Coordinates of N, CA and C and ligand atoms in Angstrom, one line a residue:
M1 N 26.8 56.8 -12.0 CA 26.0 56.4 -13.1 C 25.2 55.1 -12.7
I2 N 23.9 55.2 -12.9 CA 23.0 54.0 -12.7 C 22.5 53.6 -14.1
D3 N 22.7 52.3 -14.4 CA 22.2 51.8 -15.6 C 21.3 50.6 -15.4
I4 N 20.0 50.9 -15.7 CA 19.0 49.9 -15.5 C 18.7 49.3 -16.9
K5 N 19.0 48.1 -17.1 CA 18.9 47.5 -18.5 C 17.8 46.4 -18.6
N6 N 16.7 46.8 -19.1 CA 15.6 45.9 -19.4 C 15.2 45.0 -18.3
V7 N 14.9 45.7 -17.2 CA 14.7 44.9 -15.9 C 13.2 44.6 -15.7
S8 N 12.9 43.4 -15.4 CA 11.5 43.0 -15.0 C 11.5 42.2 -13.7
K9 N 10.3 42.4 -13.0 CA 10.1 41.7 -11.8 C 8.7 41.3 -11.6
S10 N 8.4 40.1 -11.2 CA 7.0 39.7 -11.0 C 6.9 39.2 -9.5
F11 N 5.7 39.4 -9.0 CA 5.4 38.8 -7.7 C 4.3 37.8 -8.0
G12 N 4.5 36.5 -8.0 CA 3.5 35.5 -8.5 C 3.2 35.8 -9.9
T13 N 1.9 36.0 -10.2 CA 1.5 36.3 -11.6 C 1.5 37.8 -11.9
K14 N 1.7 38.6 -10.8 CA 1.7 40.0 -11.0 C 3.0 40.6 -11.5
K15 N 3.0 41.3 -12.6 CA 4.3 41.9 -13.1 C 4.4 43.3 -12.5
A16 N 5.3 43.4 -11.6 CA 5.4 44.7 -10.9 C 6.3 45.7 -11.7
V17 N 7.3 45.2 -12.4 CA 8.2 46.0 -13.2 C 8.3 45.3 -14.5
D18 N 8.0 46.0 -15.6 CA 8.0 45.3 -16.9 C 9.0 45.9 -17.9
D19 N 10.1 45.3 -18.0 CA 11.1 45.7 -19.1 C 11.5 47.2 -19.0
I20 N 11.8 47.6 -17.8 CA 12.2 49.0 -17.6 C 13.6 49.3 -18.0
R21 N 13.9 50.4 -18.6 CA 15.3 50.8 -18.9 C 15.5 52.3 -18.8
F22 N 16.5 52.7 -18.1 CA 16.9 54.1 -18.0 C 18.3 54.2 -17.4
Q23 N 18.9 55.4 -17.7 CA 20.2 55.6 -17.1 C 20.2 56.9 -16.3
V24 N 20.9 56.9 -15.2 CA 21.1 58.2 -14.5 C 22.6 58.5 -14.6
P25 N 22.9 59.5 -15.4 CA 24.4 59.8 -15.5 C 24.9 60.4 -14.2
S26 N 26.2 60.2 -14.0 CA 26.9 60.8 -12.9 C 26.7 62.3 -12.9
G27 N 26.6 63.0 -11.8 CA 26.5 64.4 -11.7 C 25.1 64.9 -12.0
S28 N 24.1 64.0 -12.0 CA 22.8 64.4 -12.3 C 21.8 64.1 -11.2
I29 N 20.7 64.7 -11.1 CA 19.6 64.4 -10.2 C 18.5 63.9 -11.0
T30 N 18.0 62.7 -10.8 CA 16.9 62.2 -11.6 C 15.8 61.8 -10.7
G31 N 14.6 62.3 -11.0 CA 13.4 61.9 -10.3 C 12.7 60.8 -11.1
F32 N 12.1 59.9 -10.3 CA 11.5 58.7 -10.9 C 10.1 58.7 -10.4
I33 N 9.1 59.1 -11.2 CA 7.8 59.3 -10.8 C 6.8 58.3 -11.5
G34 N 5.7 58.1 -10.8 CA 4.7 57.2 -11.4 C 3.6 57.0 -10.3
P35 N 2.4 56.5 -10.7 CA 1.3 56.3 -9.8 C 1.7 55.3 -8.7
N36 N 0.9 55.3 -7.6 CA 1.1 54.3 -6.5 C 1.0 52.9 -7.2
G37 N 1.9 52.1 -6.8 CA 1.9 50.7 -7.3 C 2.6 50.6 -8.7
A38 N 3.2 51.6 -9.2 CA 3.8 51.6 -10.5 C 5.0 50.7 -10.6
G39 N 5.7 50.5 -9.4 CA 6.9 49.7 -9.4 C 8.2 50.5 -9.0
K40 N 8.0 51.7 -8.5 CA 9.2 52.5 -8.2 C 10.0 51.9 -7.1
T41 N 9.3 51.6 -6.0 CA 10.1 51.0 -4.8 C 10.6 49.6 -5.2
T42 N 9.9 48.9 -5.9 CA 10.4 47.6 -6.4 C 11.7 47.7 -7.2
T43 N 11.7 48.7 -8.0 CA 12.9 49.0 -8.8 C 14.0 49.4 -7.9
I44 N 13.8 50.2 -6.9 CA 14.8 50.6 -6.0 C 15.3 49.4 -5.2
H45 N 14.4 48.5 -4.8 CA 14.8 47.3 -4.1 C 15.7 46.4 -5.0
M46 N 15.4 46.4 -6.2 CA 16.3 45.6 -7.1 C 17.7 46.3 -7.3
M47 N 17.6 47.7 -7.4 CA 18.9 48.5 -7.6 C 19.8 48.2 -6.4
T48 N 19.2 48.1 -5.2 CA 20.0 48.1 -4.0 C 20.3 46.6 -3.5
G49 N 19.8 45.7 -4.3 CA 20.1 44.3 -4.0 C 19.2 43.7 -2.9
A50 N 18.1 44.4 -2.5 CA 17.2 43.9 -1.5 C 16.3 42.8 -2.1
L51 N 16.1 42.9 -3.4 CA 15.2 42.0 -4.1 C 16.0 41.5 -5.4
G52 N 15.8 40.2 -5.7 CA 16.4 39.7 -6.9 C 15.8 40.2 -8.1
I53 N 16.5 40.2 -9.2 CA 16.0 40.6 -10.5 C 15.6 39.4 -11.4
D54 N 14.4 39.4 -11.9 CA 13.9 38.3 -12.7 C 14.6 38.3 -14.1
Q55 N 14.7 39.5 -14.7 CA 15.3 39.6 -16.0 C 16.0 41.0 -16.1
G56 N 17.0 41.0 -16.9 CA 17.8 42.3 -17.1 C 18.9 42.4 -16.1
E57 N 19.6 43.6 -16.1 CA 20.6 43.8 -15.1 C 20.7 45.3 -14.7
I58 N 21.3 45.5 -13.6 CA 21.5 46.8 -13.1 C 22.9 47.0 -12.7
L59 N 23.5 48.1 -13.2 CA 24.9 48.5 -13.0 C 25.0 49.8 -12.2
L60 N 25.7 49.8 -11.1 CA 26.0 51.0 -10.3 C 27.4 51.3 -10.5
N61 N 27.7 52.5 -11.1 CA 29.0 52.8 -11.5 C 29.8 51.6 -12.1
G62 N 29.1 51.0 -13.0 CA 29.6 49.8 -13.8 C 29.7 48.5 -13.1
I63 N 29.2 48.5 -11.8 CA 29.3 47.3 -11.0 C 27.9 46.6 -11.0
D64 N 27.8 45.4 -11.3 CA 26.5 44.6 -11.4 C 26.1 44.2 -10.0
I65 N 24.9 44.8 -9.6 CA 24.4 44.5 -8.2 C 24.1 43.0 -8.0
A66 N 23.8 42.3 -9.0 CA 23.5 40.9 -8.8 C 24.7 40.1 -8.7
K67 N 25.7 40.4 -9.6 CA 27.0 39.6 -9.6 C 28.0 40.0 -8.6
D68 N 28.0 41.3 -8.2 CA 29.0 41.7 -7.3 C 28.4 42.6 -6.2
P69 N 27.5 42.0 -5.4 CA 26.7 42.9 -4.5 C 27.4 43.7 -3.5
I70 N 28.5 43.1 -2.9 CA 29.2 43.9 -1.8 C 29.9 45.1 -2.4
Q71 N 30.5 44.9 -3.5 CA 31.2 46.0 -4.2 C 30.2 47.0 -4.7
A72 N 29.1 46.6 -5.2 CA 28.1 47.5 -5.7 C 27.5 48.3 -4.6
K73 N 27.3 47.7 -3.4 CA 26.7 48.4 -2.3 C 27.6 49.5 -1.7
R74 N 28.9 49.3 -1.9 CA 29.8 50.4 -1.5 C 29.6 51.7 -2.3
E75 N 28.9 51.6 -3.4 CA 28.8 52.8 -4.3 C 27.6 53.7 -3.9
F76 N 26.6 53.1 -3.1 CA 25.4 54.0 -2.9 C 25.1 54.0 -1.4
G77 N 24.3 55.1 -1.1 CA 23.6 55.2 0.2 C 22.1 55.2 -0.1
L78 N 21.3 54.6 0.8 CA 19.9 54.5 0.5 C 19.1 55.1 1.6
V79 N 18.1 55.9 1.2 CA 17.1 56.3 2.2 C 15.8 55.6 1.7
P80 N 15.4 54.6 2.5 CA 14.2 53.8 2.1 C 12.9 54.6 2.3
D81 N 11.8 54.0 1.8 CA 10.5 54.8 1.8 C 9.9 54.9 3.2
S82 N 10.3 54.0 4.1 CA 9.8 54.1 5.5 C 11.0 54.3 6.5
P83 N 10.9 55.3 7.4 CA 12.0 55.5 8.3 C 11.8 54.7 9.6
D84 N 10.8 53.8 9.6 CA 10.5 53.1 10.9 C 11.4 51.9 11.0
L85 N 12.7 52.1 11.2 CA 13.7 51.1 11.2 C 14.5 51.2 12.5
F86 N 15.0 50.1 13.0 CA 16.0 50.2 14.1 C 15.5 51.1 15.3
L87 N 14.2 50.9 15.6 CA 13.6 51.9 16.5 C 14.2 51.9 18.0
R88 N 14.8 50.7 18.3 CA 15.4 50.6 19.6 C 16.7 51.4 19.8
L89 N 17.3 51.7 18.7 CA 18.6 52.4 18.7 C 18.3 53.9 18.9
S90 N 19.3 54.6 19.5 CA 19.2 56.1 19.4 C 19.7 56.5 18.0
A91 N 19.4 57.8 17.7 CA 19.8 58.3 16.4 C 21.3 58.2 16.2
R92 N 22.0 58.5 17.3 CA 23.5 58.4 17.2 C 24.0 57.0 17.0
E93 N 23.3 56.1 17.7 CA 23.7 54.7 17.5 C 23.4 54.2 16.1
Y94 N 22.2 54.6 15.6 CA 21.9 54.2 14.2 C 22.9 54.8 13.2
I95 N 23.2 56.0 13.3 CA 24.1 56.7 12.4 C 25.5 56.1 12.5
N96 N 25.9 55.8 13.7 CA 27.2 55.1 13.8 C 27.2 53.7 13.3
F97 N 26.1 53.0 13.4 CA 26.0 51.7 12.8 C 26.2 51.7 11.3
M98 N 25.5 52.7 10.6 CA 25.7 52.9 9.2 C 27.2 53.2 8.9
A99 N 27.8 54.1 9.7 CA 29.2 54.5 9.4 C 30.1 53.3 9.7
D100 N 29.8 52.4 10.6 CA 30.6 51.2 10.8 C 30.5 50.3 9.5
I101 N 29.3 50.2 9.0 CA 29.2 49.3 7.8 C 30.1 49.8 6.7
Y102 N 30.1 51.1 6.5 CA 30.9 51.8 5.4 C 32.3 52.0 5.9
Q103 N 32.7 51.6 7.1 CA 34.0 51.8 7.6 C 34.5 53.2 7.5
I104 N 33.7 54.1 8.0 CA 34.1 55.5 8.1 C 34.9 55.8 9.3
D105 N 36.1 56.4 9.2 CA 37.0 56.7 10.2 C 36.3 57.5 11.3
Q106 N 36.6 57.2 12.6 CA 35.9 57.8 13.8 C 35.9 59.3 13.8
S107 N 37.0 59.9 13.6 CA 37.0 61.4 13.7 C 36.3 62.0 12.5
L108 N 36.4 61.5 11.4 CA 35.7 62.0 10.2 C 34.2 61.9 10.4
R109 N 33.8 60.7 10.9 CA 32.3 60.5 11.1 C 31.8 61.4 12.2
N110 N 32.5 61.6 13.2 CA 32.1 62.5 14.3 C 31.9 63.9 13.8
Q111 N 32.8 64.3 12.9 CA 32.8 65.7 12.3 C 31.5 65.8 11.4
R112 N 31.3 64.7 10.6 CA 30.1 64.7 9.8 C 28.8 64.7 10.5
I113 N 28.8 63.8 11.6 CA 27.5 63.7 12.4 C 27.2 65.1 13.0
G114 N 28.3 65.7 13.6 CA 28.1 67.0 14.2 C 27.5 68.0 13.2
Q115 N 28.1 68.1 12.0 CA 27.6 69.0 11.0 C 26.2 68.7 10.5
L116 N 25.9 67.5 10.2 CA 24.6 67.1 9.7 C 23.5 67.3 10.7
A117 N 23.8 66.9 11.9 CA 22.8 67.0 13.0 C 22.5 68.5 13.2
K118 N 23.5 69.4 13.1 CA 23.3 70.8 13.2 C 22.5 71.3 12.0
D119 N 22.9 70.9 10.8 CA 22.1 71.3 9.6 C 20.7 70.9 9.7
F120 N 20.4 69.7 10.1 CA 19.0 69.2 10.1 C 18.3 69.5 11.5
Q121 N 19.0 70.2 12.4 CA 18.4 70.6 13.6 C 17.9 69.4 14.5
I122 N 18.8 68.3 14.6 CA 18.4 67.3 15.5 C 19.5 67.0 16.6
E123 N 20.4 68.0 16.7 CA 21.5 67.9 17.6 C 21.1 67.4 19.0
S124 N 20.0 68.1 19.5 CA 19.7 67.8 20.9 C 18.9 66.5 21.1
D125 N 18.6 65.9 20.0 CA 17.8 64.6 20.0 C 18.7 63.4 19.7
L126 N 19.9 63.6 19.4 CA 20.8 62.5 18.9 C 20.8 61.3 19.8
D127 N 20.7 61.5 21.1 CA 20.9 60.4 22.0 C 19.5 59.8 22.5
Q128 N 18.5 60.2 21.9 CA 17.1 59.7 22.2 C 16.8 58.5 21.3
P129 N 16.0 57.5 21.7 CA 15.7 56.4 20.9 C 14.9 56.8 19.7
L130 N 15.1 56.2 18.5 CA 14.3 56.5 17.3 C 12.8 56.3 17.6
S131 N 12.5 55.3 18.5 CA 11.1 55.0 18.8 C 10.3 56.3 19.3
S132 N 11.1 57.2 20.0 CA 10.5 58.4 20.5 C 10.4 59.5 19.5
F133 N 11.0 59.3 18.3 CA 11.0 60.4 17.3 C 9.7 60.5 16.5
S134 N 9.4 61.7 16.1 CA 8.3 61.9 15.2 C 8.7 61.3 13.8
H135 N 7.8 61.2 12.9 CA 8.1 60.7 11.5 C 9.2 61.5 10.9
G136 N 9.0 62.8 10.9 CA 10.0 63.7 10.2 C 11.4 63.6 10.9
M137 N 11.4 63.5 12.2 CA 12.7 63.3 12.9 C 13.4 62.0 12.5
R138 N 12.6 60.9 12.4 CA 13.1 59.6 12.0 C 13.7 59.7 10.6
Q139 N 12.9 60.4 9.8 CA 13.4 60.6 8.4 C 14.7 61.3 8.3
K140 N 14.9 62.3 9.2 CA 16.1 63.1 9.2 C 17.3 62.2 9.7
A141 N 17.0 61.3 10.7 CA 18.0 60.4 11.2 C 18.5 59.4 10.1
I142 N 17.5 58.9 9.4 CA 17.8 58.0 8.3 C 18.6 58.7 7.2
I143 N 18.3 59.9 6.9 CA 19.0 60.7 5.9 C 20.4 60.9 6.3
I144 N 20.6 61.3 7.6 CA 22.0 61.5 8.1 C 22.8 60.2 8.1
G145 N 22.1 59.1 8.4 CA 22.8 57.8 8.3 C 23.3 57.5 6.9
A146 N 22.6 57.9 5.9 CA 23.0 57.7 4.5 C 24.1 58.7 4.2
L147 N 24.0 59.9 4.5 CA 24.9 61.0 4.1 C 26.2 60.9 4.9
V148 N 26.2 60.4 6.1 CA 27.4 60.3 6.9 C 28.5 59.4 6.2
C149 N 28.0 58.5 5.4 CA 28.9 57.6 4.7 C 29.5 58.2 3.4
D150 N 29.0 59.4 3.0 CA 29.4 60.1 1.8 C 29.4 59.2 0.6
P151 N 28.3 58.5 0.3 CA 28.3 57.6 -0.9 C 28.4 58.3 -2.2
N152 N 28.9 57.6 -3.2 CA 28.9 58.2 -4.6 C 27.5 58.5 -5.1
I153 N 26.7 57.4 -5.0 CA 25.3 57.5 -5.5 C 24.3 57.6 -4.4
W154 N 23.4 58.5 -4.5 CA 22.3 58.6 -3.4 C 21.1 58.0 -4.0
I155 N 20.5 57.1 -3.4 CA 19.2 56.5 -3.8 C 18.2 56.8 -2.7
L156 N 17.2 57.6 -3.1 CA 16.3 58.1 -2.1 C 14.8 57.8 -2.5
D157 N 14.1 57.1 -1.7 CA 12.7 56.7 -2.0 C 11.8 57.6 -1.2
E158 N 11.2 58.5 -1.9 CA 10.3 59.5 -1.2 C 10.9 60.2 0.0
P159 N 12.1 60.8 -0.2 CA 12.9 61.3 0.9 C 12.2 62.6 1.6
M160 N 11.4 63.3 0.8 CA 10.8 64.5 1.4 C 9.6 64.3 2.2
T161 N 9.0 63.1 2.2 CA 7.8 62.8 2.9 C 8.0 63.0 4.4
G162 N 7.3 63.9 5.0 CA 7.3 64.1 6.4 C 8.3 65.2 6.8
L163 N 9.2 65.6 5.9 CA 10.2 66.6 6.3 C 9.5 68.0 6.3
D164 N 9.9 68.8 7.3 CA 9.4 70.2 7.3 C 10.1 71.0 6.1
P165 N 9.5 72.1 5.7 CA 9.9 72.8 4.5 C 11.4 73.1 4.6
E166 N 11.9 73.5 5.8 CA 13.3 73.9 5.9 C 14.2 72.7 5.6
S167 N 13.8 71.6 6.2 CA 14.7 70.4 6.0 C 14.6 69.8 4.6
A168 N 13.4 70.0 4.0 CA 13.2 69.5 2.6 C 14.1 70.4 1.7
F169 N 14.1 71.7 2.0 CA 15.0 72.6 1.2 C 16.5 72.3 1.4
L170 N 16.8 72.0 2.6 CA 18.2 71.7 2.9 C 18.7 70.4 2.2
L171 N 17.8 69.4 2.2 CA 18.1 68.1 1.5 C 18.3 68.4 0.0
K172 N 17.4 69.2 -0.6 CA 17.5 69.6 -2.0 C 18.8 70.2 -2.3
E173 N 19.2 71.2 -1.4 CA 20.5 71.8 -1.6 C 21.7 70.9 -1.5
K174 N 21.6 69.9 -0.6 CA 22.7 68.9 -0.4 C 22.7 68.0 -1.7
M175 N 21.5 67.7 -2.2 CA 21.5 66.9 -3.4 C 22.2 67.6 -4.6
K176 N 21.9 68.9 -4.7 CA 22.5 69.7 -5.8 C 24.0 69.8 -5.6
E177 N 24.4 70.0 -4.4 CA 25.9 70.1 -4.1 C 26.6 68.8 -4.4
H178 N 26.0 67.7 -4.1 CA 26.6 66.4 -4.3 C 26.6 66.2 -5.8
A179 N 25.6 66.5 -6.6 CA 25.6 66.3 -8.0 C 26.7 67.1 -8.7
Q180 N 26.9 68.3 -8.2 CA 27.9 69.2 -8.8 C 29.3 68.6 -8.6
K181 N 29.5 67.8 -7.6 CA 30.8 67.1 -7.4 C 31.1 66.1 -8.5
G182 N 29.9 65.7 -9.2 CA 30.0 64.7 -10.2 C 30.0 63.3 -9.7
Ligands
ATP1 N1 6.6 41.9 -1.7 C1 5.6 42.0 -2.5 N2 4.8 41.0 -2.8 C2 3.8 41.1 -3.7 N3 3.5 42.1 -4.4 C3 4.3 43.2 -4.2 C4 5.4 43.2 -3.3 N4 6.0 44.4 -3.3 C5 5.4 45.1 -4.2 N5 4.4 44.4 -4.8 C6 3.4 44.9 -5.8 O1 4.2 45.4 -6.9 C7 3.6 46.6 -7.4 C8 4.6 47.8 -7.3 O2 4.8 48.1 -6.0 P1 5.8 49.3 -5.5 O3 5.9 49.3 -4.1 O4 7.1 49.0 -6.3 O5 5.1 50.6 -6.1 P2 5.5 52.1 -6.0 O6 5.6 52.6 -7.4 O7 6.7 52.3 -5.1 O8 4.2 52.7 -5.3 P3 4.1 54.0 -4.2 O9 4.0 55.2 -5.0 O10 2.8 53.7 -3.6 O11 5.2 53.9 -3.3 C9 2.3 46.8 -6.6 O12 1.3 46.3 -7.4 C10 2.5 46.0 -5.3 O13 1.3 45.5 -4.9
MG2 MG1 7.1 53.2 -3.3

């Protein structure tokens, strides 16, 4: 459950998010749409603790991201809007880095990495640096980095951008499967 309670954020004099409120119940998939510059990414940055909140509060499974950030961060995995991160790491190193942060046991993570890499068809590229990846391949590596941790809440900012149709379909199926678990 994500609970956004009357949240506002300004950059200087510009109000990027103005008194937004909505809830995402557990077991649901909710899309968050709006024109470019509407404040979607800014809202995600506040949800995930990357940006401070000017007014209001955000609870992730009942945990306040501003008051208890470490505990709240354990609840979600994030796919940011740009996959151009950690480019000097190989995909496997990046995914392991994410799994380290979430303290995922070695054998469990290896099993998940094997399965996800096979599902998203990047098995043969896992040991190549992300800098050598195409946009869609980077996107897949970032998605695997989030899913390998099996977070309760998935927060995805434009996750389909750059994915081939098969991978986009697969991600949609994985989202449905996860929502059904509640
Ligand atoms: N770090 C920042 N400094 C100043 N202004 C910012 C900053 N980040 C975002 N903004 C402004 O806040 C507004 C909302 O931006 P945001 O990135 O949240 O939009 P968005 O809905 O995600 O758009 P898009 O669909 O293009 O991804 C925009 O007017 C943007 O210029
Ligand atoms: Mg955005």
